[in-house]
Amino acid sequence: MSLVRLSPQVQRIQATSPYIDIYTNAPASPLRSRPSEQQAALTLPHAHPEPKRWENPGDWGARHMNDKAPFNLWDAQERKYRSLTRDELQWVRTNFGDGGIGSSGWFMCIETANPPQPVPLTIGCMPVMFTGIGEMQFEPIPRSPYPNPRVPDPCPAIHWPVMTFPTMEQNVAILTALQPMANVRAIFYMPHWTIVELEYGDGRVYEPKSLPGIVGGCTTLYHHAEAPFYDSMRNMTRARRVDPAQHSTAGIGPMPQDDQNYLRQSSHLSPGCRVECGHGIPGSQNEGVNAATSAGVKLRHFDGREVLTVAHHGFLISKEVYHPYAGEDKIGDIIDTRPELDIALVELTPTASERFTNTCYFQAETPRALLEGSEIKQGSWSEVDGMSSGLVTLLTYAKRFSKPKRPAGHPEIEFRRWEAHSVDAMFGAVNNTICEGMCGAPIVQCETGGVCGFFHLSDGLNCFTAHLDDLVAEGWQLA
């Protein structure tokens, strides 16, 4: 069932940027609502019709509800997007103007001074981004001059289907094959190529065209700089286009948060509610300081223990967890942490435990199970509904495996134990302030209801989500 937020101005944030507004003039609202007779309960059983936001959102080729294109660009047999025909290009220009149209092979970018109302998230089943005239967005490409297609592929027996992710065994084989020739600190598996991020400052020197340009049958590019590869995306123009603070006509003032007390004002506490840590110890440098993030999901261990997940970095000052403010209801205490996942585990008070349910997640898909990394498909769509954002849509398009930092003199960690993250494109009106409040909220797949991670790191265009394999291996599942 769907729980409707008591702070509607939070969801209104998502209509503030015309370049990502999927709501204005939509024939059918993407938002779920409750009938008037259920106002007191604030719930909507699944028996009532709900808007179908997606068709086939579990893989490439999904169609968004605002996508009215009379064609489909996805070739399921060849697993690739085809180019627009002349007639299809004319349809796009008729409906979206004469600005530039670009494609990276897995998303389309359309320049326009007048974005459509409502904005579709796909056109002909291909993900689409709208931006201003002269602001065409291209997929960032590393510029290090090292790849050479004439250097033999170090693992020619490794292949995986196009526009999918390699298996863990294939990833380990690729990293093992690269080890004699390069000091790798991270590897990204993108839809059409692999990006290898090389360790910087280790004294290694790579000559131009000295590294293989094809690895595991896939085009391979290299990033070699002190800053991580994705830091280069932070100043992209589109981040400003979707920042609600840039649109003064919104009339929402400072970025709102859903600070309603759901324990007192409704029958449920749920994922996406506002949680806050206790204040710093009097007399310490953190006195009077605390942080607010979004609630995660309720988990049950195979031995019967139950906990709530929250963002670990939001509770470094105090182990006390409150909703919605530190001055109101204490709902539990931190009893364990997983810093590498940015997860803290909360033992809930009896009242909070009884009232917390995973079956309500505001406008987002209802969480149904924890997923391991191998269950996350490239091209799948997910949703997150944080207390500072309302509903935001995500597209998983890459995976990153990175070397964990180790103290000097300690042995390297085996490739199988490298930190694994999904990289998702964000389709929503967000900025740094909004993203901070979203931290801890579960990211839920639209098709399966699987929880593929918790919102954590973001640059406003992408978010990076730690895989939950370790939690699942420990015996945790949704309560």
Coordinates of C-alpha atoms in Angstrom, one line a residue:
M1 CA 0.0 0.0 0.0
S2 CA 1.0 3.6 -0.5
L3 CA 1.4 6.1 2.3
V4 CA 0.7 9.7 1.3
R5 CA 3.1 12.3 2.7
L6 CA 1.7 14.8 5.1
S7 CA 4.1 17.4 3.7
P8 CA 2.9 17.8 0.1
Q9 CA 5.4 20.6 -0.6
V10 CA 8.2 18.0 -0.6
Q11 CA 6.7 16.2 -3.6
R12 CA 6.1 19.6 -5.3
I13 CA 9.9 20.0 -5.5
Q14 CA 9.9 17.5 -8.3
A15 CA 7.8 19.8 -10.5
T16 CA 10.0 22.9 -10.0
S17 CA 12.5 22.2 -12.8
P18 CA 10.9 22.2 -16.2
Y19 CA 13.6 19.9 -17.6
I20 CA 12.6 17.0 -15.3
D21 CA 8.9 17.8 -14.5
I22 CA 6.9 14.6 -15.3
Y23 CA 3.8 16.0 -13.6
T24 CA 2.6 19.2 -15.2
N25 CA -0.2 18.6 -17.7
A26 CA 0.2 14.8 -17.4
P27 CA -3.0 13.1 -18.7
A28 CA -2.8 10.7 -15.7
S29 CA -0.9 11.8 -12.6
P30 CA 2.2 9.7 -11.9
L31 CA 1.4 10.1 -8.2
R32 CA -0.6 7.6 -6.2
S33 CA -3.4 9.1 -4.1
R34 CA -5.9 7.9 -1.5
P35 CA -9.7 8.1 -1.7
S36 CA -11.2 10.7 0.6
E37 CA -12.8 8.1 2.8
Q38 CA -9.4 6.8 3.7
Q39 CA -8.0 10.2 4.8
A40 CA -7.7 9.1 8.4
A41 CA -5.9 5.9 7.7
L42 CA -3.5 7.5 5.2
T43 CA -3.2 4.2 3.3
L44 CA -4.2 3.0 -0.1
P45 CA -4.6 -0.8 -0.6
H46 CA -3.2 -2.2 -3.8
A47 CA -6.8 -3.3 -4.7
H48 CA -7.4 0.3 -5.8
P49 CA -6.1 1.3 -9.3
E50 CA -2.7 3.0 -9.2
P51 CA -0.9 4.8 -12.0
K52 CA 1.3 2.5 -14.0
R53 CA 4.4 4.5 -14.4
W54 CA 6.4 2.0 -16.4
E55 CA 6.1 -0.8 -18.9
N56 CA 8.9 -3.5 -18.5
P57 CA 11.2 -1.5 -16.2
G58 CA 13.4 -4.4 -15.4
D59 CA 15.8 -4.0 -18.4
W60 CA 16.7 -1.8 -21.3
G61 CA 13.7 -1.0 -23.5
A62 CA 11.3 0.2 -20.7
R63 CA 8.6 2.7 -21.6
H64 CA 7.8 5.6 -19.3
M65 CA 4.1 6.6 -18.9
N66 CA 4.7 9.9 -20.6
D67 CA 6.4 8.3 -23.6
K68 CA 3.9 8.6 -26.4
A69 CA 6.3 7.9 -29.3
P70 CA 4.7 5.7 -31.9
F71 CA 7.9 3.6 -32.2
N72 CA 10.3 1.5 -30.2
L73 CA 14.0 2.1 -30.6
W74 CA 15.1 -1.0 -28.5
D75 CA 16.1 -4.1 -30.4
A76 CA 15.6 -6.9 -27.9
Q77 CA 17.2 -9.6 -30.1
E78 CA 20.4 -7.6 -30.8
R79 CA 20.3 -5.9 -27.4
K80 CA 20.9 -2.4 -28.6
Y81 CA 19.1 0.8 -29.4
R82 CA 18.8 1.6 -33.1
S83 CA 19.0 5.1 -34.7
L84 CA 15.9 7.2 -35.4
T85 CA 14.5 6.8 -38.9
R86 CA 13.8 10.0 -40.9
D87 CA 10.1 9.8 -40.0
E88 CA 10.9 9.2 -36.4
L89 CA 13.3 12.1 -36.3
Q90 CA 10.6 14.3 -37.7
W91 CA 8.2 13.1 -35.0
V92 CA 10.7 14.0 -32.4
R93 CA 11.3 17.5 -33.9
T94 CA 7.5 18.1 -34.2
N95 CA 7.0 17.2 -30.5
F96 CA 10.1 18.6 -28.9
G97 CA 11.4 21.4 -31.1
D98 CA 14.4 22.0 -33.5
G99 CA 17.2 21.9 -30.9
G100 CA 20.1 19.5 -31.1
I101 CA 19.4 15.8 -30.7
G102 CA 22.2 13.5 -29.6
S103 CA 22.6 9.9 -28.5
S104 CA 25.3 8.0 -26.7
G105 CA 23.9 4.6 -27.7
W106 CA 22.0 4.1 -24.4
F107 CA 20.4 7.6 -23.8
M108 CA 19.1 10.4 -25.9
C109 CA 19.7 14.1 -25.2
I110 CA 17.4 16.8 -26.6
E111 CA 18.2 20.5 -26.4
T112 CA 15.2 22.8 -26.1
A113 CA 14.3 26.2 -24.7
N114 CA 10.8 24.9 -24.0
P115 CA 10.8 21.4 -22.4
P116 CA 7.6 19.4 -22.9
Q117 CA 4.9 19.3 -20.3
P118 CA 4.9 16.6 -19.0
V119 CA 8.5 15.5 -19.5
P120 CA 8.9 11.8 -20.6
L121 CA 11.8 9.8 -19.1
T122 CA 12.0 7.8 -22.3
I123 CA 11.3 8.4 -26.0
G124 CA 10.6 5.3 -28.0
C125 CA 11.7 3.3 -24.9
M126 CA 15.2 5.0 -24.9
P127 CA 16.1 7.0 -21.8
V128 CA 16.1 10.7 -22.5
M129 CA 17.4 13.9 -20.9
F130 CA 16.2 17.4 -21.8
T131 CA 18.6 20.4 -21.5
G132 CA 18.9 24.0 -22.7
I133 CA 20.0 25.0 -26.2
G134 CA 23.8 24.6 -26.6
E135 CA 24.0 22.4 -23.5
M136 CA 24.2 19.0 -25.2
Q137 CA 25.2 16.3 -22.7
F138 CA 27.6 13.6 -23.8
E139 CA 28.7 10.6 -21.9
P140 CA 32.0 11.5 -20.3
I141 CA 35.0 9.6 -21.7
P142 CA 38.4 9.3 -20.0
R143 CA 41.2 11.1 -21.9
S144 CA 44.3 9.2 -20.9
P145 CA 46.2 8.2 -24.1
Y146 CA 46.9 4.6 -23.0
P147 CA 44.5 2.3 -24.8
N148 CA 45.8 0.5 -28.0
P149 CA 43.5 -1.9 -29.8
R150 CA 46.7 -3.5 -31.2
V151 CA 47.8 -4.7 -27.8
P152 CA 46.5 -8.2 -27.4
D153 CA 43.4 -8.7 -25.3
P154 CA 44.7 -10.2 -22.0
C155 CA 41.6 -12.3 -21.5
P156 CA 40.2 -13.2 -24.9
A157 CA 38.1 -16.1 -23.6
I158 CA 36.0 -13.7 -21.5
H159 CA 32.8 -12.4 -23.1
W160 CA 29.4 -11.3 -21.8
P161 CA 26.2 -10.1 -23.6
V162 CA 26.2 -6.5 -24.8
M163 CA 24.5 -4.0 -22.5
T164 CA 24.7 -6.3 -19.5
F165 CA 27.0 -6.6 -16.6
P166 CA 29.8 -9.3 -16.3
T167 CA 29.6 -11.9 -13.6
M168 CA 31.7 -11.7 -10.5
E169 CA 33.9 -14.5 -11.9
Q170 CA 34.4 -12.5 -15.2
N171 CA 35.2 -9.3 -13.2
V172 CA 37.8 -11.2 -11.2
A173 CA 39.3 -12.7 -14.3
I174 CA 39.6 -9.2 -16.0
L175 CA 41.3 -7.6 -12.9
T176 CA 43.6 -10.6 -12.6
A177 CA 44.6 -10.3 -16.3
L178 CA 45.3 -6.5 -15.9
Q179 CA 47.3 -6.9 -12.8
P180 CA 50.7 -7.6 -14.5
M181 CA 50.5 -4.5 -16.7
A182 CA 48.6 -1.9 -14.6
N183 CA 47.9 -0.9 -11.0
V184 CA 44.1 -0.7 -11.0
R185 CA 42.2 1.2 -8.3
A186 CA 38.7 0.9 -9.8
I187 CA 36.9 -0.5 -12.8
F188 CA 33.6 0.6 -14.3
Y189 CA 31.4 -1.6 -16.5
M190 CA 29.4 0.8 -18.8
P191 CA 26.8 -0.1 -21.4
H192 CA 29.3 0.0 -24.3
W193 CA 32.8 0.1 -22.8
T194 CA 34.9 -0.5 -19.7
I195 CA 36.6 2.3 -17.8
V196 CA 39.8 1.3 -15.8
E197 CA 40.8 3.8 -13.2
L198 CA 44.5 3.6 -12.5
E199 CA 46.2 4.3 -9.2
Y200 CA 47.7 7.8 -9.1
G201 CA 50.9 8.8 -7.4
D202 CA 52.3 5.3 -7.1
G203 CA 55.3 6.0 -9.3
R204 CA 54.0 3.9 -12.2
V205 CA 54.5 5.5 -15.7
Y206 CA 52.4 4.4 -18.6
E207 CA 53.5 5.2 -22.2
P208 CA 50.9 6.3 -24.7
K209 CA 49.1 3.3 -26.4
S210 CA 50.8 0.9 -24.0
L211 CA 47.7 -0.7 -22.5
P212 CA 45.1 -3.0 -24.2
G213 CA 42.2 -1.2 -25.9
I214 CA 40.1 -4.3 -25.8
V215 CA 39.8 -6.3 -22.6
G216 CA 37.4 -9.3 -22.3
G217 CA 36.2 -8.4 -25.8
C218 CA 35.0 -4.9 -24.7
T219 CA 36.4 -1.5 -25.6
T220 CA 38.5 -0.3 -22.7
L221 CA 39.4 3.2 -21.7
Y222 CA 41.7 4.5 -18.9
H223 CA 41.5 7.3 -16.3
H224 CA 44.7 8.3 -14.6
A225 CA 44.4 11.3 -12.3
E226 CA 44.4 12.1 -8.6
A227 CA 40.6 12.8 -8.6
P228 CA 38.3 9.9 -9.3
F229 CA 36.8 9.7 -12.8
Y230 CA 33.2 10.7 -11.8
D231 CA 34.4 13.9 -10.1
S232 CA 34.8 15.3 -13.6
M233 CA 31.0 15.2 -13.9
R234 CA 30.2 17.5 -11.0
N235 CA 30.1 20.7 -13.0
M236 CA 28.0 19.5 -15.9
T237 CA 25.3 22.0 -17.0
R238 CA 22.4 19.6 -16.5
A239 CA 23.1 19.5 -12.8
R240 CA 22.1 23.1 -12.7
R241 CA 19.1 22.6 -14.9
V242 CA 17.5 20.1 -12.5
D243 CA 18.5 22.1 -9.3
P244 CA 15.2 23.4 -7.9
A245 CA 17.1 26.3 -6.2
Q246 CA 17.8 27.7 -9.7
H247 CA 14.1 28.1 -10.4
S248 CA 12.8 31.0 -8.3
T249 CA 9.3 30.7 -9.8
A250 CA 8.7 27.6 -7.8
G251 CA 7.6 29.6 -4.8
I252 CA 8.6 26.9 -2.3
G253 CA 11.2 29.0 -0.5
P254 CA 14.0 27.1 1.3
M255 CA 14.2 23.4 0.4
P256 CA 11.4 21.8 2.5
Q257 CA 11.6 18.6 4.4
D258 CA 8.8 16.2 5.4
D259 CA 9.1 16.9 9.2
Q260 CA 5.7 15.5 10.1
N261 CA 5.4 13.1 13.0
Y262 CA 4.0 9.9 11.6
L263 CA 3.9 8.1 14.9
R264 CA 1.5 10.7 16.2
Q265 CA -0.4 11.7 13.1
S266 CA -0.9 8.4 11.2
S267 CA -1.0 4.7 11.7
H268 CA 2.4 3.9 10.3
L269 CA 6.1 4.7 10.4
S270 CA 7.7 3.7 7.1
P271 CA 10.8 3.9 4.9
G272 CA 11.5 7.5 3.8
C273 CA 10.4 9.1 7.1
R274 CA 12.6 11.8 8.6
V275 CA 15.0 10.5 11.3
E276 CA 17.5 12.5 13.3
C277 CA 20.3 11.7 15.6
G278 CA 20.6 13.0 19.2
H279 CA 22.5 16.1 19.9
G280 CA 26.3 16.1 20.6
I281 CA 27.5 15.7 24.2
P282 CA 27.3 19.0 26.2
G283 CA 30.8 20.6 26.4
S284 CA 32.0 18.7 23.3
Q285 CA 32.8 20.4 19.9
N286 CA 29.6 18.7 18.7
E287 CA 27.4 20.2 21.3
G288 CA 24.0 21.1 19.8
V289 CA 24.9 19.5 16.5
N290 CA 22.9 16.7 14.9
A291 CA 21.9 15.4 11.4
A292 CA 18.7 14.5 9.6
T293 CA 18.4 11.7 7.0
S294 CA 15.7 9.3 5.8
A295 CA 14.6 6.0 7.4
G296 CA 15.6 2.8 5.6
V297 CA 13.8 -0.6 5.9
K298 CA 13.0 -2.9 8.8
L299 CA 15.1 -6.1 8.6
R300 CA 14.7 -9.5 10.4
H301 CA 17.7 -11.8 11.0
F302 CA 17.3 -15.6 10.7
D303 CA 17.6 -15.7 14.6
G304 CA 14.6 -13.5 15.0
R305 CA 16.2 -10.1 15.7
E306 CA 14.7 -7.1 14.0
V307 CA 16.4 -3.8 13.2
L308 CA 15.8 -0.6 11.2
T309 CA 18.5 0.6 8.7
V310 CA 19.6 4.2 8.7
A311 CA 22.5 6.1 7.1
H312 CA 25.6 5.5 9.2
H313 CA 27.2 8.9 8.5
G314 CA 24.0 10.6 9.8
F315 CA 24.6 9.1 13.3
L316 CA 28.2 9.6 14.1
I317 CA 27.5 12.1 16.9
S318 CA 24.9 10.1 18.8
K319 CA 23.6 6.6 18.8
E320 CA 20.1 7.8 19.6
V321 CA 17.5 7.8 16.8
Y322 CA 14.6 10.2 16.8
H323 CA 11.6 10.9 14.6
P324 CA 11.2 13.5 13.2
Y325 CA 13.3 15.7 15.5
A326 CA 15.6 15.1 18.4
G327 CA 13.1 16.9 20.6
E328 CA 10.2 14.6 19.8
D329 CA 9.9 10.8 19.7
K330 CA 12.9 8.6 20.3
I331 CA 12.4 5.5 18.2
G332 CA 15.6 3.5 18.9
D333 CA 19.3 3.2 19.4
I334 CA 22.2 2.2 17.1
I335 CA 23.4 -1.3 18.0
D336 CA 25.7 -2.1 15.1
T337 CA 27.2 -0.5 12.0
R338 CA 28.4 -1.4 8.5
P339 CA 30.5 1.7 7.6
E340 CA 31.5 0.3 4.2
L341 CA 27.8 0.2 3.3
D342 CA 27.0 3.5 5.1
I343 CA 24.4 1.5 7.1
A344 CA 23.7 1.6 10.8
L345 CA 21.3 -0.9 12.5
V346 CA 18.8 0.4 14.9
E347 CA 17.1 -1.5 17.7
L348 CA 13.6 0.1 17.7
T349 CA 11.6 0.8 20.7
P350 CA 8.6 -1.5 21.2
T351 CA 6.1 1.2 20.0
A352 CA 8.2 2.1 16.9
S353 CA 8.8 -1.6 16.1
E354 CA 5.1 -2.3 16.2
R355 CA 4.2 0.7 14.0
F356 CA 7.0 0.4 11.4
T357 CA 6.0 -1.3 8.2
N358 CA 7.9 -1.9 4.9
T359 CA 4.5 -2.2 3.1
C360 CA 4.2 1.6 2.8
Y361 CA 6.9 3.6 1.0
F362 CA 5.1 6.9 0.1
Q363 CA 5.2 7.2 -3.7
A364 CA 8.0 4.7 -4.4
E365 CA 7.6 1.1 -5.2
T366 CA 7.0 -1.1 -2.1
P367 CA 10.2 -2.9 -0.9
R368 CA 9.8 -6.7 -1.0
A369 CA 13.3 -8.2 -0.7
L370 CA 17.0 -7.4 -0.4
L371 CA 18.9 -8.0 -3.6
E372 CA 22.5 -9.1 -4.1
G373 CA 24.6 -7.3 -6.7
S374 CA 24.3 -10.2 -9.2
E375 CA 20.5 -9.6 -9.3
I376 CA 20.8 -6.0 -10.4
K377 CA 20.4 -5.6 -14.1
Q378 CA 21.9 -3.0 -16.3
G379 CA 19.1 -0.8 -17.8
S380 CA 16.7 -1.4 -14.9
W381 CA 14.7 1.4 -13.3
S382 CA 14.3 2.0 -9.6
E383 CA 12.7 4.6 -7.3
V384 CA 13.7 6.4 -4.0
D385 CA 11.4 8.6 -1.9
G386 CA 13.4 10.6 0.6
M387 CA 12.1 13.0 3.3
S388 CA 13.7 15.9 1.4
S389 CA 13.0 14.9 -2.2
G390 CA 9.7 13.1 -2.7
L391 CA 9.8 10.5 -5.6
V392 CA 13.0 10.4 -7.6
T393 CA 13.6 7.8 -10.4
L394 CA 16.9 6.1 -11.1
L395 CA 18.4 4.1 -14.0
T396 CA 21.1 1.6 -13.3
Y397 CA 23.6 1.8 -16.1
A398 CA 27.0 0.9 -14.7
K399 CA 28.8 -1.0 -11.9
R400 CA 31.9 0.0 -10.1
F401 CA 34.4 -2.3 -8.3
S402 CA 37.0 -0.4 -6.3
K403 CA 40.0 -1.4 -4.3
P404 CA 39.4 -0.9 -0.5
K405 CA 41.9 1.4 1.2
R406 CA 44.4 -0.5 3.3
P407 CA 46.9 0.7 5.9
A408 CA 50.5 0.7 4.7
G409 CA 52.1 -2.7 4.9
H410 CA 48.8 -4.6 5.0
P411 CA 48.2 -7.2 2.2
E412 CA 46.0 -6.3 -0.7
I413 CA 42.4 -7.5 -0.5
E414 CA 41.5 -10.2 -3.1
F415 CA 39.5 -8.9 -6.2
R416 CA 36.4 -10.8 -5.1
R417 CA 36.2 -8.6 -2.0
W418 CA 36.6 -5.3 -3.7
E419 CA 33.8 -2.8 -2.9
A420 CA 30.9 -3.1 -5.3
H421 CA 28.6 -0.2 -6.2
S422 CA 25.8 0.3 -8.8
V423 CA 26.0 3.6 -10.7
D424 CA 22.5 5.1 -11.4
A425 CA 21.5 8.1 -13.4
M426 CA 19.1 10.3 -11.4
F427 CA 15.9 11.6 -13.0
G428 CA 14.6 14.1 -10.5
A429 CA 14.9 17.7 -9.2
V430 CA 17.8 17.5 -6.8
N431 CA 20.7 19.4 -5.3
N432 CA 23.3 18.8 -2.6
T433 CA 20.8 19.8 0.2
I434 CA 18.1 17.5 -1.1
C435 CA 20.5 14.6 -1.6
E436 CA 21.8 14.9 2.0
G437 CA 18.3 14.4 3.3
M438 CA 17.7 11.4 1.0
C439 CA 20.6 9.5 2.5
G440 CA 19.5 6.2 4.0
A441 CA 16.3 5.8 1.9
P442 CA 16.0 2.5 0.2
I443 CA 16.4 2.3 -3.6
V444 CA 13.7 -0.1 -4.8
Q445 CA 13.4 -1.7 -8.3
C446 CA 10.2 -0.8 -10.1
E447 CA 9.7 -4.2 -11.6
T448 CA 10.5 -6.6 -8.7
G449 CA 10.3 -4.4 -5.5
G450 CA 13.8 -5.6 -4.8
V451 CA 15.9 -3.3 -2.6
C452 CA 19.2 -2.8 -4.5
G453 CA 20.8 -0.5 -1.9
F454 CA 20.4 2.7 0.1
F455 CA 20.8 6.2 -1.1
H456 CA 24.3 7.5 -0.2
L457 CA 26.8 9.2 -2.6
S458 CA 25.6 11.5 -5.3
D459 CA 26.9 14.2 -7.6
G460 CA 23.4 15.4 -8.6
L461 CA 23.5 13.5 -11.8
N462 CA 24.4 10.0 -10.6
C463 CA 24.3 8.1 -7.4
F464 CA 26.5 5.4 -6.2
T465 CA 24.9 2.5 -4.2
A466 CA 26.8 -0.1 -2.3
H467 CA 25.7 -3.7 -3.0
L468 CA 24.1 -5.5 -0.1
D469 CA 25.6 -9.0 -0.6
D470 CA 27.3 -8.9 2.9
L471 CA 24.0 -8.1 4.6
V472 CA 22.2 -11.0 2.8
A473 CA 25.1 -13.3 3.6
E474 CA 24.8 -12.4 7.3
G475 CA 21.2 -13.7 7.3
W476 CA 19.3 -10.4 7.0
Q477 CA 16.1 -10.1 5.0
L478 CA 13.1 -7.7 5.0
A479 CA 10.9 -8.0 8.0

